[in-house]
Short mmCIF file of C-alpha atoms in Angstrom, two decimals:
data_model
loop_
_atom_site.label_atom_id
_atom_site.label_comp_id
_atom_site.label_asym_id
_atom_site.label_seq_id
_atom_site.Cartn_x
_atom_site.Cartn_y
_atom_site.Cartn_z
CA ASN A 30 135.75 42.17 151.57
CA ALA A 31 138.56 44.61 152.40
CA VAL A 32 140.30 46.17 155.40
CA TRP A 33 142.08 49.50 155.68
CA ILE A 34 144.99 49.49 158.11
CA SER A 35 146.00 52.89 159.47
CA PRO A 36 149.75 53.60 159.79
CA PHE A 37 151.76 50.79 161.36
CA TYR A 38 155.18 52.00 160.22
CA GLN A 39 158.09 53.01 162.43
CA SER A 40 157.13 56.26 164.16
CA PRO A 41 157.73 58.27 167.35
CA GLY A 42 153.93 58.25 167.70
CA ASN A 43 153.31 61.98 167.96
CA ASP A 44 150.36 61.81 165.56
CA GLY A 45 148.95 58.31 165.70
CA GLY A 46 151.63 56.95 163.40
CA TYR A 47 151.19 59.59 160.71
CA ASP A 48 154.64 60.89 161.69
CA ILE A 49 156.64 58.21 159.90
CA SER A 50 160.36 57.78 160.57
CA ASP A 51 160.76 54.78 158.24
CA TYR A 52 158.25 53.80 155.55
CA ARG A 53 159.58 50.25 155.26
CA VAL A 54 159.80 49.19 158.91
CA ILE A 55 156.97 47.90 161.11
CA GLN A 56 156.53 49.75 164.41
CA LYS A 57 157.70 47.26 167.04
CA GLU A 58 154.44 47.50 169.04
CA PHE A 59 152.61 46.06 166.02
CA GLY A 60 154.95 43.14 165.37
CA THR A 61 157.42 42.34 162.61
CA MET A 62 157.50 42.22 158.84
CA ALA A 63 157.07 38.46 159.11
CA ASP A 64 153.87 39.07 161.09
CA PHE A 65 152.62 41.45 158.41
CA LYS A 66 153.30 38.94 155.64
CA GLU A 67 151.53 36.21 157.58
CA MET A 68 148.51 38.46 158.15
CA LEU A 69 148.44 39.53 154.49
CA GLY A 70 148.57 35.92 153.33
CA ALA A 71 145.78 34.89 155.70
CA MET A 72 143.55 37.74 154.57
CA HIS A 73 144.12 36.99 150.91
CA ALA A 74 143.38 33.32 151.55
CA SER A 75 140.01 34.43 152.93
CA GLY A 76 139.29 36.68 149.95
CA ILE A 77 139.98 39.89 151.87
CA LYS A 78 141.81 42.78 150.21
CA VAL A 79 144.28 44.86 152.24
CA ILE A 80 144.53 48.65 151.94
CA VAL A 81 147.33 50.46 153.79
CA ASP A 82 147.91 54.11 154.56
CA PHE A 83 150.30 56.08 152.34
CA VAL A 84 151.54 59.32 153.94
CA PRO A 85 153.29 61.36 151.22
CA ASN A 86 153.03 64.95 152.46
CA HIS A 87 155.40 64.78 155.42
CA THR A 88 157.76 62.65 157.45
CA SER A 89 158.72 62.62 161.09
CA THR A 90 161.62 64.86 161.99
CA GLU A 91 163.15 61.59 163.22
CA HIS A 92 163.32 60.31 159.63
CA THR A 93 166.86 59.85 158.30
CA TRP A 94 166.09 62.27 155.47
CA PHE A 95 165.30 65.10 157.88
CA LYS A 96 168.23 64.30 160.16
CA GLU A 97 170.50 64.58 157.15
CA ALA A 98 168.74 67.68 155.82
CA ARG A 99 169.42 69.57 159.06
CA LYS A 100 173.17 69.13 158.81
CA SER A 101 173.98 71.73 156.17
CA ARG A 102 172.48 73.69 153.29
CA ASP A 103 174.47 71.66 150.78
CA ASN A 104 173.48 68.29 152.21
CA PRO A 105 171.94 66.06 149.48
CA TYR A 106 168.75 65.76 151.55
CA ARG A 107 168.35 69.46 152.30
CA ASP A 108 165.99 69.98 149.39
CA PHE A 109 163.81 67.05 150.48
CA TYR A 110 162.04 69.56 152.73
CA ILE A 111 160.84 73.17 152.48
CA TRP A 112 163.24 75.61 154.13
CA ALA A 113 163.31 79.40 154.36
CA ASP A 114 165.37 82.07 156.12
CA LYS A 115 162.10 83.50 157.42
CA PRO A 116 158.44 82.38 157.27
CA LEU A 117 157.18 82.73 153.72
CA ASN A 118 153.54 83.23 154.73
CA ASP A 119 151.12 83.23 157.65
CA TRP A 120 150.12 79.57 157.49
CA VAL A 121 149.11 78.07 160.83
CA ALA A 122 149.48 74.50 162.07
CA CYS A 123 148.35 73.15 165.44
CA CYS A 124 147.48 76.66 166.66
CA GLU A 125 150.95 78.04 165.89
CA SER A 126 152.98 79.13 162.89
CA ALA A 127 153.52 76.39 160.33
CA TRP A 128 157.13 77.54 160.14
CA LYS A 129 159.49 76.31 162.85
CA TYR A 130 163.04 77.53 163.31
CA ASP A 131 165.61 74.76 163.54
CA ASP A 132 168.74 75.74 165.45
CA VAL A 133 170.88 73.09 163.81
CA ALA A 134 169.79 73.93 160.27
CA GLY A 135 169.76 77.68 160.82
CA GLN A 136 166.51 78.05 158.88
CA TYR A 137 162.77 77.60 159.24
CA TYR A 138 161.10 74.46 157.91
CA LEU A 139 157.46 74.05 156.93
CA HIS A 140 155.21 71.75 158.97
CA CYS A 141 151.52 71.89 158.10
CA PHE A 142 150.72 69.65 161.05
CA ASP A 143 152.68 68.91 164.23
CA PRO A 144 156.16 70.49 164.43
CA THR A 145 157.58 66.95 164.39
CA GLN A 146 156.05 66.40 160.92
CA ALA A 147 158.14 68.22 158.32
CA ASP A 148 156.52 68.77 154.92
CA LEU A 149 158.32 67.15 152.01
CA ASN A 150 159.31 69.22 148.99
CA TRP A 151 157.51 67.53 146.13
CA GLU A 152 159.06 69.91 143.63
CA ASN A 153 162.24 67.91 144.13
CA PRO A 154 162.19 64.97 141.65
CA ARG A 155 164.18 62.85 144.12
CA VAL A 156 161.33 63.07 146.62
CA ARG A 157 158.88 61.84 144.01
CA GLU A 158 161.20 58.94 143.13
CA GLU A 159 161.48 57.98 146.79
CA MET A 160 157.70 58.03 147.19
CA LYS A 161 157.26 55.81 144.13
CA ALA A 162 159.80 53.43 145.62
CA VAL A 163 157.78 53.31 148.87
CA LEU A 164 154.63 52.43 146.93
CA ASP A 165 156.47 49.78 144.95
CA PHE A 166 157.87 48.21 148.13
CA TRP A 167 154.38 47.58 149.51
CA ILE A 168 152.92 46.60 146.14
CA ASP A 169 155.66 43.99 145.77
CA LEU A 170 154.72 42.64 149.19
CA GLY A 171 151.18 42.15 147.91
CA VAL A 172 149.03 44.97 149.29
CA ASP A 173 145.95 45.74 147.23
CA GLY A 174 145.58 49.47 147.66
CA PHE A 175 146.43 52.72 149.37
CA ARG A 176 144.47 55.29 151.32
CA CYS A 177 146.47 58.44 150.58
CA ASP A 178 146.73 60.85 153.50
CA VAL A 179 146.12 64.55 152.64
CA ILE A 180 147.13 63.80 149.06
CA ASP A 181 146.11 67.25 147.81
CA MET A 182 148.80 68.86 149.97
CA ILE A 183 151.74 67.42 148.06
CA SER A 184 151.44 70.41 145.71
CA LYS A 185 151.32 73.75 147.50
CA ASP A 186 149.61 76.72 145.87
CA TRP A 187 152.11 79.40 146.82
CA GLU A 188 150.62 82.00 144.47
CA ASN A 189 147.17 81.78 146.05
CA ASN A 190 148.49 81.21 149.57
CA ARG A 191 147.00 77.72 149.96
CA VAL A 192 148.62 74.66 151.50
CA ASN A 193 146.89 72.38 149.00
CA LYS A 194 145.64 71.93 145.44
CA GLY A 195 148.73 73.47 143.88
CA PRO A 196 149.36 73.62 140.13
CA HIS A 197 151.24 70.28 140.01
CA LEU A 198 148.79 68.16 142.03
CA HIS A 199 147.38 66.09 139.18
CA GLU A 200 150.81 65.83 137.59
CA TYR A 201 152.29 64.34 140.77
CA ILE A 202 149.37 61.96 141.29
CA LYS A 203 149.68 60.70 137.72
CA GLU A 204 153.42 60.23 138.23
CA LEU A 205 152.70 58.13 141.32
CA PHE A 206 149.75 56.05 140.21
CA GLY A 207 149.59 56.35 136.43
CA ARG A 208 152.24 53.65 136.09
CA GLU A 209 151.62 50.10 134.85
CA LYS A 210 152.73 48.75 138.24
CA CYS A 211 149.75 50.50 139.85
CA ALA A 212 147.16 49.42 137.28
CA HIS A 213 145.53 46.89 139.62
CA ILE A 214 145.88 48.99 142.78
CA PHE A 215 142.89 50.55 144.59
CA THR A 216 143.49 54.19 145.48
CA VAL A 217 141.51 56.71 147.48
CA GLY A 218 142.68 60.14 148.53
CA GLU A 219 141.90 62.31 151.52
CA CYS A 220 141.50 65.87 150.25
CA TRP A 221 140.82 69.02 152.23
CA GLY A 222 137.57 70.74 151.32
CA ALA A 223 136.73 68.16 148.68
CA ASN A 224 135.71 65.21 150.84
CA VAL A 225 137.18 62.09 149.22
CA THR A 226 138.32 61.70 145.64
CA ASN A 227 139.05 58.56 143.69
CA ILE A 228 142.57 58.93 142.37
CA ARG A 229 141.65 56.85 139.33
CA ASN A 230 139.75 59.91 138.08
CA LEU A 231 142.92 61.97 138.24
CA THR A 232 144.97 59.43 136.31
CA GLY A 233 142.51 59.45 133.43
CA GLU A 234 141.41 55.87 134.00
CA ASP A 235 137.90 54.50 134.45
#
């Protein structure tokens, strides 16, 4: 009685659509927003719920936020990502360092997956607001739930040298999904080393 649709958003396609360059635009190969609305309406008319992928840990380096962030250290979007003058640790991604030097930015940025997928800085409140706005956009369109990609990586555990399960993980999840707007929304999270967790448990709901 439900379908889960993997990423169909605008993307260069370096990681099966998980490298998103615009969270609100349909990748042209998959159709248009009108097509999506028609599909959603048809599924709902048949009693089928629709779950879509939510990718909060990283964006494509083709995303407008990253393009802006590269321009200068005082750019308003610079702190949307995690930058350093030198690698802060020995984390590895795709068989290479998870820190990639960007010639334009003059610093290294963190990418826990492909180098074209820059990790977002969830310690920045503006990032969290943008992610809530993404959720609200799709909720307002009528989707019934979200499968949350590597949700436990939105909070890094710098002290214990782990890419996931940082000290603010539950806090961020509650900020995302503990809102009245999300009360009727199905949520499931992909978590490293913990199989799958129901996000409802982390928001203190039944």
